[in-house]
Short mmCIF file of C-alpha atoms in Angstrom, two decimals:
data_model
loop_
_atom_site.label_atom_id
_atom_site.label_comp_id
_atom_site.label_asym_id
_atom_site.label_seq_id
_atom_site.Cartn_x
_atom_site.Cartn_y
_atom_site.Cartn_z
CA UNK A 21 74.55 47.02 92.67
CA UNK A 22 71.45 45.16 93.55
CA UNK A 23 72.07 41.69 94.88
CA UNK A 24 69.66 40.25 92.33
CA UNK A 25 71.64 41.51 89.36
CA UNK A 26 74.07 38.71 89.92
CA UNK A 27 71.56 35.96 90.10
CA UNK A 28 68.97 34.53 87.78
CA UNK A 29 66.12 34.76 90.27
CA UNK A 30 64.65 38.02 89.03
CA UNK A 31 64.92 36.84 85.44
CA UNK A 32 63.08 33.64 86.35
CA UNK A 33 60.50 35.67 88.27
CA UNK A 34 59.94 37.83 85.20
CA UNK A 35 59.34 34.65 83.20
CA UNK A 36 56.96 33.22 85.79
CA UNK A 37 59.45 30.44 86.45
CA UNK A 38 60.59 31.31 89.99
CA UNK A 39 59.73 28.93 92.78
CA UNK A 40 57.02 29.98 95.22
CA UNK A 41 59.66 30.71 97.83
CA UNK A 42 61.68 32.84 95.42
CA UNK A 43 58.55 34.61 94.26
CA UNK A 44 57.52 35.49 97.77
CA UNK A 45 60.98 36.83 98.56
CA UNK A 46 61.19 38.97 95.45
CA UNK A 47 57.72 40.40 95.90
CA UNK A 48 58.58 41.33 99.44
CA UNK A 49 61.75 43.10 98.31
CA UNK A 50 60.02 44.81 95.40
CA UNK A 51 57.87 46.68 97.88
CA UNK A 52 60.86 48.31 99.47
CA UNK A 53 63.52 48.41 96.77
CA UNK A 54 63.23 50.98 93.95
CA UNK A 55 66.41 49.55 92.51
CA UNK A 56 64.88 46.11 92.19
CA UNK A 57 61.74 47.54 90.64
CA UNK A 58 63.88 49.37 88.08
CA UNK A 59 65.68 46.16 87.40
CA UNK A 60 62.42 44.36 86.77
CA UNK A 61 61.26 47.16 84.49
CA UNK A 62 64.48 46.76 82.57
CA UNK A 63 63.71 43.11 81.99
CA UNK A 64 60.21 43.99 80.83
CA UNK A 65 61.57 46.59 78.44
CA UNK A 66 64.01 44.08 77.02
CA UNK A 67 61.21 41.57 76.51
CA UNK A 68 59.20 44.30 74.84
CA UNK A 69 61.97 44.91 72.33
CA UNK A 70 62.27 41.22 71.50
CA UNK A 71 58.57 40.66 71.26
CA UNK A 72 58.27 43.68 69.02
CA UNK A 73 60.30 41.92 66.33
CA UNK A 74 58.22 41.34 63.21
CA UNK A 75 56.62 37.95 62.70
CA UNK A 76 56.53 37.46 58.98
CA UNK A 77 54.50 34.63 57.55
CA UNK A 78 55.47 32.05 55.01
CA UNK A 79 53.45 31.99 51.80
CA UNK A 80 50.42 29.66 51.73
CA UNK A 81 52.13 27.36 49.21
CA UNK A 82 54.95 26.61 51.65
CA UNK A 83 53.22 23.56 53.10
CA UNK A 84 52.60 22.15 49.63
CA UNK A 85 56.28 22.64 48.84
CA UNK A 86 57.27 20.80 52.00
CA UNK A 87 54.99 17.91 51.15
CA UNK A 88 56.35 17.75 47.62
CA UNK A 89 59.91 17.69 48.96
CA UNK A 90 59.01 15.09 51.58
CA UNK A 91 57.41 12.85 48.98
CA UNK A 92 60.38 13.30 46.73
CA UNK A 93 62.65 12.20 49.56
CA UNK A 94 60.34 9.28 50.13
CA UNK A 95 60.64 8.41 46.49
CA UNK A 96 64.40 8.47 46.68
CA UNK A 97 64.71 6.55 49.88
CA UNK A 98 61.35 4.85 50.09
CA UNK A 99 61.48 5.54 53.80
CA UNK A 100 57.85 5.70 54.71
CA UNK A 101 56.96 7.57 57.87
CA UNK A 102 55.04 4.53 58.94
CA UNK A 103 57.15 1.94 60.70
CA UNK A 104 56.47 -1.24 58.80
CA UNK A 105 57.29 -3.46 61.73
CA UNK A 106 56.84 -7.08 60.93
CA UNK A 107 56.58 -10.12 63.04
CA UNK A 108 59.51 -12.43 63.30
CA UNK A 109 57.70 -14.90 61.07
CA UNK A 110 57.04 -12.30 58.45
CA UNK A 111 60.63 -11.20 58.55
CA UNK A 112 61.62 -14.70 57.78
CA UNK A 113 59.25 -14.79 54.83
CA UNK A 114 60.40 -11.38 53.68
CA UNK A 115 63.94 -12.64 53.66
CA UNK A 116 62.94 -15.41 51.34
CA UNK A 117 61.13 -13.01 49.08
CA UNK A 118 64.11 -10.77 48.92
CA UNK A 119 66.29 -13.68 48.05
CA UNK A 120 64.02 -14.43 45.15
CA UNK A 121 63.73 -10.91 43.99
CA UNK A 122 66.97 -9.31 43.07
CA UNK A 123 70.42 -8.18 43.78
CA UNK A 124 71.21 -4.53 44.15
CA UNK A 125 68.89 -2.12 42.48
CA UNK A 126 70.25 1.33 42.17
CA UNK A 127 67.65 4.02 41.88
CA UNK A 128 68.99 7.24 40.67
CA UNK A 129 67.10 10.40 39.96
CA UNK A 130 67.97 11.57 36.56
CA UNK A 131 69.66 14.83 36.12
CA UNK A 132 67.81 17.76 34.88
CA UNK A 133 69.03 21.19 34.09
CA UNK A 134 68.79 22.22 37.69
CA UNK A 135 71.11 19.50 38.89
CA UNK A 136 74.18 20.90 40.54
CA UNK A 137 77.44 20.50 38.72
CA UNK A 138 80.79 19.61 40.17
CA UNK A 139 83.77 21.79 39.68
CA UNK A 140 85.16 19.15 37.35
CA UNK A 141 82.07 19.38 35.23
CA UNK A 142 80.72 16.07 36.45
CA UNK A 143 77.12 15.99 37.54
CA UNK A 144 75.69 14.64 40.71
CA UNK A 145 72.46 12.89 41.36
CA UNK A 146 70.91 11.77 44.57
CA UNK A 147 70.73 8.05 44.70
CA UNK A 148 69.69 5.26 46.94
CA UNK A 149 70.42 1.60 46.79
CA UNK A 150 67.46 -0.68 46.85
CA UNK A 151 68.65 -3.80 48.48
CA UNK A 152 67.63 -5.28 51.76
CA UNK A 153 64.82 -3.71 53.69
CA UNK A 154 66.42 -2.33 56.84
CA UNK A 155 63.20 -2.48 58.78
CA UNK A 156 62.76 -6.07 57.77
CA UNK A 157 66.17 -7.08 58.90
CA UNK A 158 66.40 -5.33 62.23
CA UNK A 159 67.00 -7.25 65.37
CA UNK A 160 69.04 -10.39 65.26
CA UNK A 161 68.41 -11.06 61.62
CA UNK A 162 71.22 -10.28 59.29
CA UNK A 163 70.76 -11.47 55.76
CA UNK A 164 72.87 -10.26 52.95
CA UNK A 165 71.43 -11.26 49.65
CA UNK A 166 73.70 -10.92 46.72
CA UNK A 167 72.28 -12.81 43.79
CA UNK A 168 70.15 -15.93 43.60
CA UNK A 169 67.28 -17.70 42.01
CA UNK A 170 66.86 -19.84 45.05
CA UNK A 171 63.44 -19.14 46.45
CA UNK A 172 63.52 -21.75 49.15
CA UNK A 173 62.69 -20.33 52.55
CA UNK A 174 65.36 -22.53 54.00
CA UNK A 175 67.92 -20.41 52.28
CA UNK A 176 66.83 -17.35 54.16
CA UNK A 177 66.53 -19.34 57.34
CA UNK A 178 70.09 -20.49 56.98
CA UNK A 179 71.20 -16.99 56.32
CA UNK A 180 70.09 -15.71 59.70
CA UNK A 181 73.07 -15.36 61.88
CA UNK A 182 74.62 -12.58 63.86
CA UNK A 183 77.68 -12.97 65.93
CA UNK A 184 79.16 -10.50 68.33
CA UNK A 185 82.64 -10.50 69.70
CA UNK A 186 85.07 -10.34 66.86
CA UNK A 187 88.19 -11.94 68.31
CA UNK A 188 86.43 -15.14 69.33
CA UNK A 189 84.51 -15.25 66.12
CA UNK A 190 87.60 -14.68 64.06
CA UNK A 191 89.44 -17.34 66.02
CA UNK A 192 86.74 -19.81 65.16
CA UNK A 193 86.54 -18.80 61.57
CA UNK A 194 90.01 -17.91 60.43
CA UNK A 195 89.06 -18.09 56.76
CA UNK A 196 86.39 -15.45 56.98
CA UNK A 197 86.81 -12.52 54.59
CA UNK A 198 85.06 -9.18 54.60
CA UNK A 199 81.91 -8.92 52.54
CA UNK A 200 83.65 -6.47 50.23
CA UNK A 201 86.30 -9.05 49.36
CA UNK A 202 83.97 -11.88 48.47
CA UNK A 203 84.49 -12.76 44.82
CA UNK A 204 80.90 -12.63 43.65
CA UNK A 205 81.72 -13.58 40.11
CA UNK A 206 83.12 -16.88 41.31
CA UNK A 207 79.98 -17.90 43.18
CA UNK A 208 77.55 -20.32 41.66
CA UNK A 209 73.89 -19.42 41.68
CA UNK A 210 72.43 -20.65 44.92
CA UNK A 211 75.80 -20.95 46.64
CA UNK A 212 75.98 -19.72 50.23
CA UNK A 213 79.21 -18.37 51.68
CA UNK A 214 80.00 -16.76 54.99
CA UNK A 215 81.61 -13.34 55.22
CA UNK A 216 82.47 -10.73 57.76
CA UNK A 217 80.31 -7.64 57.73
CA UNK A 218 81.58 -4.58 59.56
CA UNK A 219 79.10 -2.05 58.27
CA UNK A 220 77.24 0.33 60.58
CA UNK A 221 79.98 0.12 63.17
CA UNK A 222 79.03 -3.41 64.15
CA UNK A 223 80.53 -6.72 63.33
CA UNK A 224 78.65 -9.76 62.25
CA UNK A 225 79.08 -12.95 60.35
CA UNK A 226 76.66 -12.91 57.48
CA UNK A 227 75.82 -15.54 54.96
CA UNK A 228 75.82 -14.48 51.38
CA UNK A 229 73.45 -16.16 49.04
CA UNK A 230 74.26 -16.02 45.36
CA UNK A 231 71.22 -14.84 43.45
CA UNK A 232 70.56 -14.34 39.79
CA UNK A 233 69.99 -10.68 39.20
CA UNK A 234 67.77 -11.26 36.18
CA UNK A 235 64.61 -12.33 38.06
CA UNK A 236 64.89 -9.19 40.11
CA UNK A 237 65.21 -7.12 37.01
CA UNK A 238 62.13 -8.78 35.53
CA UNK A 239 60.28 -7.90 38.70
CA UNK A 240 61.25 -4.28 38.25
CA UNK A 241 60.09 -4.34 34.63
CA UNK A 242 56.83 -6.03 35.54
CA UNK A 243 56.05 -3.40 38.14
CA UNK A 244 56.84 -0.57 35.74
CA UNK A 245 54.47 -2.09 33.20
CA UNK A 246 51.78 -2.36 35.83
CA UNK A 247 52.24 1.32 36.58
CA UNK A 248 51.43 2.17 32.94
CA UNK A 249 54.95 3.18 32.08
CA UNK A 250 55.15 1.86 28.52
CA UNK A 251 58.29 0.18 27.25
CA UNK A 252 57.61 0.40 23.54
CA UNK A 253 55.60 2.35 21.01
CA UNK A 254 55.23 6.03 20.37
CA UNK A 255 54.72 6.74 24.04
CA UNK A 256 57.64 4.64 25.23
CA UNK A 257 58.90 6.11 28.46
CA UNK A 258 61.46 3.56 29.52
CA UNK A 259 64.56 2.20 27.97
CA UNK A 260 66.30 -1.02 28.90
CA UNK A 261 70.05 -1.34 29.13
CA UNK A 262 71.56 -4.79 29.38
CA UNK A 263 75.24 -5.49 29.67
CA UNK A 264 77.38 -8.20 31.19
CA UNK A 265 77.74 -6.04 34.29
CA UNK A 266 74.25 -4.87 34.86
CA UNK A 267 70.68 -4.63 33.74
CA UNK A 268 69.01 -1.29 33.97
CA UNK A 269 65.97 0.58 32.87
CA UNK A 270 65.76 4.30 32.40
CA UNK A 271 62.31 5.67 33.12
CA UNK A 272 60.47 8.88 32.67
CA UNK A 273 57.22 9.02 34.58
CA UNK A 274 55.22 11.12 36.95
CA UNK A 275 56.15 11.26 40.57
CA UNK A 276 52.96 9.46 41.48
CA UNK A 277 53.78 6.64 39.10
CA UNK A 278 57.29 6.32 40.49
CA UNK A 279 56.13 6.42 44.09
CA UNK A 280 53.58 3.72 43.32
CA UNK A 281 56.23 1.65 41.52
CA UNK A 282 58.63 1.89 44.42
CA UNK A 283 55.92 0.87 46.85
CA UNK A 284 55.22 -2.17 44.71
CA UNK A 285 58.92 -2.98 44.65
CA UNK A 286 58.91 -2.75 48.41
CA UNK A 287 56.09 -5.25 48.53
CA UNK A 288 58.16 -7.52 46.35
CA UNK A 289 61.02 -7.28 48.80
CA UNK A 290 62.99 -4.64 46.95
CA UNK A 291 63.43 -1.88 49.45
CA UNK A 292 65.60 1.16 49.65
CA UNK A 293 68.43 0.77 52.05
CA UNK A 294 68.32 4.24 53.44
CA UNK A 295 71.75 3.79 54.99
CA UNK A 296 73.15 3.68 51.51
CA UNK A 297 71.73 6.93 50.28
CA UNK A 298 74.61 8.97 49.06
CA UNK A 299 75.74 11.32 46.42
CA UNK A 300 77.11 9.54 43.39
CA UNK A 301 78.94 10.90 40.46
CA UNK A 302 77.30 9.93 37.25
CA UNK A 303 80.77 9.50 35.84
CA UNK A 304 81.26 6.64 38.27
CA UNK A 305 78.38 4.68 36.80
CA UNK A 306 78.98 1.93 34.35
CA UNK A 307 79.35 3.36 30.84
CA UNK A 308 76.01 2.17 29.41
CA UNK A 309 74.04 3.94 32.10
CA UNK A 310 76.16 7.01 31.70
CA UNK A 311 75.58 7.07 27.98
CA UNK A 312 71.85 6.73 28.32
CA UNK A 313 71.74 9.51 30.82
CA UNK A 314 73.88 11.70 28.63
CA UNK A 315 71.86 11.06 25.52
CA UNK A 316 68.42 11.21 27.10
CA UNK A 317 67.11 9.31 24.13
CA UNK A 318 63.59 9.06 25.44
CA UNK A 319 61.14 11.64 24.19
CA UNK A 320 59.53 13.92 26.75
CA UNK A 321 56.59 12.34 28.47
CA UNK A 322 53.27 14.06 28.27
CA UNK A 323 51.97 14.18 31.80
CA UNK A 324 49.61 17.11 31.69
CA UNK A 325 50.38 19.54 34.44
CA UNK A 326 52.57 17.09 36.30
CA UNK A 327 56.29 17.33 35.72
CA UNK A 328 57.88 14.04 34.73
CA UNK A 329 60.70 12.65 36.81
CA UNK A 330 63.46 10.54 35.41
CA UNK A 331 64.81 7.56 37.23
CA UNK A 332 67.34 4.94 36.42
CA UNK A 333 66.72 1.53 37.93
CA UNK A 334 69.87 -0.53 37.87
CA UNK A 335 70.18 -4.17 38.78
CA UNK A 336 73.84 -4.91 38.79
CA UNK A 337 76.35 -7.37 39.97
CA UNK A 338 79.30 -5.12 40.47
CA UNK A 339 80.85 -5.90 43.79
CA UNK A 340 81.06 -2.30 44.91
CA UNK A 341 77.38 -1.79 44.22
CA UNK A 342 76.03 -4.72 46.14
CA UNK A 343 73.96 -3.87 49.17
CA UNK A 344 75.52 -3.86 52.56
CA UNK A 345 74.14 -6.06 55.24
CA UNK A 346 70.62 -4.94 55.90
CA UNK A 347 69.46 -2.92 58.82
CA UNK A 348 71.35 -0.98 61.40
CA UNK A 349 72.22 -4.16 63.17
CA UNK A 350 70.54 -3.00 66.33
CA UNK A 351 70.17 -6.06 68.43
CA UNK B 12 31.12 21.93 61.57
CA UNK B 13 34.63 20.54 61.41
CA UNK B 14 36.52 19.63 64.55
CA UNK B 15 40.11 20.71 64.80
CA UNK B 16 42.23 17.61 65.07
CA UNK B 17 44.98 17.50 67.67
CA UNK B 18 48.60 17.16 66.69
CA UNK B 19 48.61 13.57 67.85
CA UNK B 20 45.53 12.76 65.80
CA UNK B 21 47.11 14.23 62.68
CA UNK B 22 50.30 12.28 63.39
CA UNK B 23 48.32 9.07 63.85
CA UNK B 24 46.52 9.64 60.57
CA UNK B 25 49.79 10.29 58.80
CA UNK B 26 51.37 7.15 60.23
CA UNK B 27 48.40 5.11 59.20
CA UNK B 28 48.97 6.07 55.60
CA UNK B 29 47.25 9.42 55.16
CA UNK B 30 50.52 11.22 54.68
CA UNK B 31 48.78 14.32 53.35
CA UNK B 32 47.72 15.04 56.92
CA UNK B 33 51.28 16.05 57.65
CA UNK B 34 50.60 19.08 55.48
CA UNK B 35 48.12 20.27 58.07
CA UNK B 36 50.78 20.02 60.74
CA UNK B 37 53.08 22.07 58.52
CA UNK B 38 50.39 24.72 58.09
CA UNK B 39 49.80 24.75 61.81
CA UNK B 40 53.40 25.42 62.79
CA UNK B 41 55.15 26.87 59.76
CA UNK B 42 54.89 30.52 60.74
CA UNK B 43 55.76 29.96 64.36
CA UNK B 44 58.84 28.00 63.39
CA UNK B 45 59.73 30.49 60.68
CA UNK B 46 59.56 33.45 63.05
CA UNK B 47 61.75 31.78 65.63
CA UNK B 48 64.28 30.66 63.06
CA UNK B 49 64.59 34.18 61.71
CA UNK B 50 65.55 35.36 65.17
CA UNK B 51 68.08 32.58 65.44
CA UNK B 52 69.56 32.73 61.97
CA UNK B 53 69.11 36.41 61.20
CA UNK B 54 67.91 35.81 57.67
CA UNK B 55 64.43 35.11 56.36
CA UNK B 56 65.86 33.18 53.43
CA UNK B 57 67.95 30.93 55.65
CA UNK B 58 65.02 30.51 58.04
CA UNK B 59 62.77 29.39 55.22
CA UNK B 60 65.31 26.86 53.96
CA UNK B 61 65.90 25.47 57.43
CA UNK B 62 62.18 25.34 58.17
CA UNK B 63 61.57 23.36 55.01
CA UNK B 64 64.39 20.96 55.77
CA UNK B 65 63.14 20.56 59.34
CA UNK B 66 59.62 19.70 58.24
CA UNK B 67 60.88 17.20 55.68
CA UNK B 68 63.13 15.58 58.29
CA UNK B 69 60.24 15.52 60.75
CA UNK B 70 58.08 13.80 58.17
CA UNK B 71 60.69 11.13 57.66
CA UNK B 72 61.20 10.65 61.39
CA UNK B 73 57.56 10.89 62.34
CA UNK B 74 57.39 7.25 63.37
CA UNK B 75 59.97 7.99 66.06
CA UNK B 76 57.77 10.63 67.70
CA UNK B 77 56.60 9.11 70.94
CA UNK B 78 54.40 11.90 72.19
CA UNK B 79 56.43 12.35 75.34
CA UNK B 80 56.85 16.00 74.43
CA UNK B 81 54.77 18.44 72.47
CA UNK B 82 55.05 18.01 68.73
CA UNK B 83 56.36 21.54 68.34
CA UNK B 84 59.16 20.93 70.84
CA UNK B 85 60.11 17.80 68.95
CA UNK B 86 59.91 19.65 65.66
CA UNK B 87 62.01 22.51 66.92
CA UNK B 88 64.70 20.18 68.12
CA UNK B 89 64.89 18.80 64.59
CA UNK B 90 64.96 22.37 63.29
CA UNK B 91 67.89 23.20 65.53
CA UNK B 92 69.82 20.27 64.14
CA UNK B 93 68.87 21.33 60.64
CA UNK B 94 70.08 24.83 61.39
CA UNK B 95 73.43 23.50 62.54
CA UNK B 96 73.78 21.40 59.39
CA UNK B 97 72.70 24.32 57.27
CA UNK B 98 75.26 26.62 58.82
CA UNK B 99 77.94 23.98 58.44
CA UNK B 100 77.12 23.66 54.77
CA UNK B 101 77.40 27.36 54.37
CA UNK B 102 80.67 27.28 56.29
CA UNK B 103 79.52 29.87 58.74
CA UNK B 104 81.38 29.51 61.97
CA UNK B 105 79.04 31.84 63.73
CA UNK B 106 75.75 33.39 62.78
CA UNK B 107 75.87 37.09 62.41
CA UNK B 108 73.21 39.33 61.03
CA UNK B 109 74.69 40.87 57.95
CA UNK B 110 73.72 44.20 56.58
CA UNK B 111 71.91 42.36 53.81
CA UNK B 112 70.02 40.11 56.20
CA UNK B 113 68.95 43.01 58.37
CA UNK B 114 67.77 44.88 55.32
CA UNK B 115 65.96 41.83 54.04
CA UNK B 116 64.15 41.31 57.32
CA UNK B 117 63.35 44.87 58.24
CA UNK B 118 63.24 46.41 54.82
CA UNK B 119 65.73 49.00 55.95
CA UNK B 120 69.43 49.34 56.22
CA UNK B 121 70.52 49.35 59.87
CA UNK B 122 71.77 52.81 60.58
CA UNK B 123 74.45 51.62 62.93
CA UNK B 124 75.15 48.61 65.03
CA UNK B 125 76.27 50.91 67.83
CA UNK B 126 73.87 53.84 68.00
CA UNK B 127 75.03 54.72 71.49
CA UNK B 128 77.96 56.42 69.77
CA UNK B 129 75.52 58.78 68.15
CA UNK B 130 73.93 60.97 70.83
CA UNK B 131 71.34 62.43 68.53
CA UNK B 132 70.21 59.10 67.21
CA UNK B 133 66.48 58.62 67.08
CA UNK B 134 65.15 55.36 65.73
CA UNK B 135 61.90 54.39 64.20
CA UNK B 136 60.44 50.94 64.71
CA UNK B 137 62.17 49.31 61.75
CA UNK B 138 65.54 50.67 62.67
CA UNK B 139 65.04 49.59 66.24
CA UNK B 140 64.15 46.09 65.14
CA UNK B 141 67.19 45.86 62.92
CA UNK B 142 69.34 46.92 65.84
CA UNK B 143 67.77 44.35 68.15
CA UNK B 144 68.34 41.62 65.60
CA UNK B 145 71.91 42.67 65.20
CA UNK B 146 72.49 42.65 68.96
CA UNK B 147 70.75 39.31 69.26
CA UNK B 148 73.01 37.86 66.61
CA UNK B 149 76.06 38.94 68.55
CA UNK B 150 75.09 36.77 71.49
CA UNK B 151 76.79 33.40 71.88
CA UNK B 152 74.64 30.80 70.17
CA UNK B 153 73.79 28.94 73.36
CA UNK B 154 72.46 32.13 74.91
CA UNK B 155 70.66 33.33 71.81
CA UNK B 156 68.82 30.04 71.34
CA UNK B 157 67.31 29.88 74.81
CA UNK B 158 66.45 33.56 74.89
CA UNK B 159 64.68 33.40 71.53
CA UNK B 160 62.77 30.31 72.56
CA UNK B 161 61.64 32.16 75.68
CA UNK B 162 60.92 35.60 74.33
CA UNK B 163 59.89 34.94 70.75
CA UNK B 164 58.37 31.49 71.09
CA UNK B 165 57.12 31.92 74.66
CA UNK B 166 58.13 28.41 75.66
CA UNK B 167 58.43 27.30 79.25
CA UNK B 168 61.86 26.56 80.71
CA UNK B 169 60.98 22.89 80.79
CA UNK B 170 60.20 22.84 77.08
CA UNK B 171 63.34 24.78 76.25
CA UNK B 172 65.40 22.37 78.33
CA UNK B 173 63.99 19.50 76.35
CA UNK B 174 64.76 21.16 73.03
CA UNK B 175 68.32 22.14 73.83
CA UNK B 176 68.87 18.98 75.85
CA UNK B 177 70.16 20.47 79.07
CA UNK B 178 68.88 20.85 82.65
CA UNK B 179 66.24 23.45 83.47
CA UNK B 180 68.69 25.18 85.78
CA UNK B 181 71.07 25.65 82.89
CA UNK B 182 68.31 27.14 80.78
CA UNK B 183 67.42 29.54 83.56
CA UNK B 184 71.03 30.58 83.96
CA UNK B 185 71.59 30.99 80.22
CA UNK B 186 68.50 33.12 79.80
CA UNK B 187 69.64 35.34 82.63
CA UNK B 188 73.11 35.71 81.14
CA UNK B 189 71.68 36.29 77.69
CA UNK B 190 69.59 39.13 79.06
CA UNK B 191 72.56 40.68 80.80
CA UNK B 192 74.56 40.66 77.58
CA UNK B 193 71.69 41.91 75.48
CA UNK B 194 70.91 44.68 77.92
CA UNK B 195 74.47 45.88 77.73
CA UNK B 196 74.28 45.97 73.93
CA UNK B 197 70.95 47.78 73.87
CA UNK B 198 71.41 50.12 76.76
CA UNK B 199 70.31 53.26 74.92
CA UNK B 200 67.28 51.58 73.43
CA UNK B 201 66.22 50.22 76.77
CA UNK B 202 66.37 53.60 78.42
CA UNK B 203 63.99 54.85 75.76
CA UNK B 204 61.76 51.82 76.22
CA UNK B 205 61.64 51.95 80.00
CA UNK B 206 59.65 55.13 79.77
CA UNK B 207 56.87 53.13 78.15
CA UNK B 208 56.86 50.21 80.55
CA UNK B 209 54.13 50.47 83.18
#
């Protein structure tokens, strides 16, 4: 057997990837070794077979489909490809705006007939929680806004705190409870409490600011109105649901309208927390939302050639639906 | 006369808000990516799904592209991850070209995965391609990936190393081993082919 059969030199030579020294040596041996020449021909034949494989093309509409899917994902997560990096000062301001805006806003694409069904008959929808803008809260800022009507910048300022080193921190703050265990219903509007956040694999002390969810909900409604998504009349394409647990609005609109609305919400400080995107069972939603989704009481929206999308915006106070601490905590 | 924008220019436009420019990047690379994914996954349908997912993921991660590598290399690395996720979803421990996939790709049923057992076997182009795909699919994934990137995508070792995240020497070695295994599987075919190689 040729000595080169057991090495990768000839293969690299065939690919034009051998070093100059290796190349010189192989070319010298090729002149005198029929076996090596046969070996090289074998490699060429193998390449010929692989390169002979058909190269089918995707249909011209493939790119449009990709863009539609990408924009749909953007709608669901509002994760723009552009990094909206903000200065430290702007982050501070953004924190204040968020505090004024709302609690958790759950955006859920409404089910259509193509939605997959669970084995139990329950239906799934892709959802994302609009809460704290991750890109706003990166770095050493860690603000967890729950509910408030306090628009004072000082509140956001006071909420900035990130602590590393759990044992020491816990020793200093023995009364600290995890964010999930904070009794939100017992907080007064404007009250600030400290809690332990362990999301994203990192540990931090965060300050929770009690916020009234209603102003946030009004912001959502205002934006929907601005996007020409009527609330009443023959062409009504949104329906409000208000309960003691949550305020929500069910919307049918074009994708463009919804994308525009979400961008406006982002400007108002309501931003999708992409870390929270997950699959949710509709059955796990609060009953009013579930009923609205089941009944689909809104008439079909006339949008010309554009297919309407259905979205449920939920502003709620349920503890298990509140946003986690913003950002990935990367310090 | 319109000037063809570079990948980086299209990316910059997209990041500055003209997201529709990403569609031009898709058009530029969709067929190249599709072809390579077919060779990796063995199915045009799977390759299309993975290509779409890869482009969507690339769109979402575009702001992380630093331009240290070619856009296609970066894209293909995302596609590889998408392929792994896709296979996991489909609960396929290992990719194998099924009879259906071979038929779908070549338009013909593969006559046999081991034609060397049939002395009188004479293959036309489609049958030969189906056999090559089948043999390719039998390679270990780490070998198949680098060999496809070399032979089908014509990437340099350095680019392949970047995509599969391993040293160039490892790429070189894997390609060599992949060829040895593939040659053994396609021995009869290669003897026929060698007569046509100058």
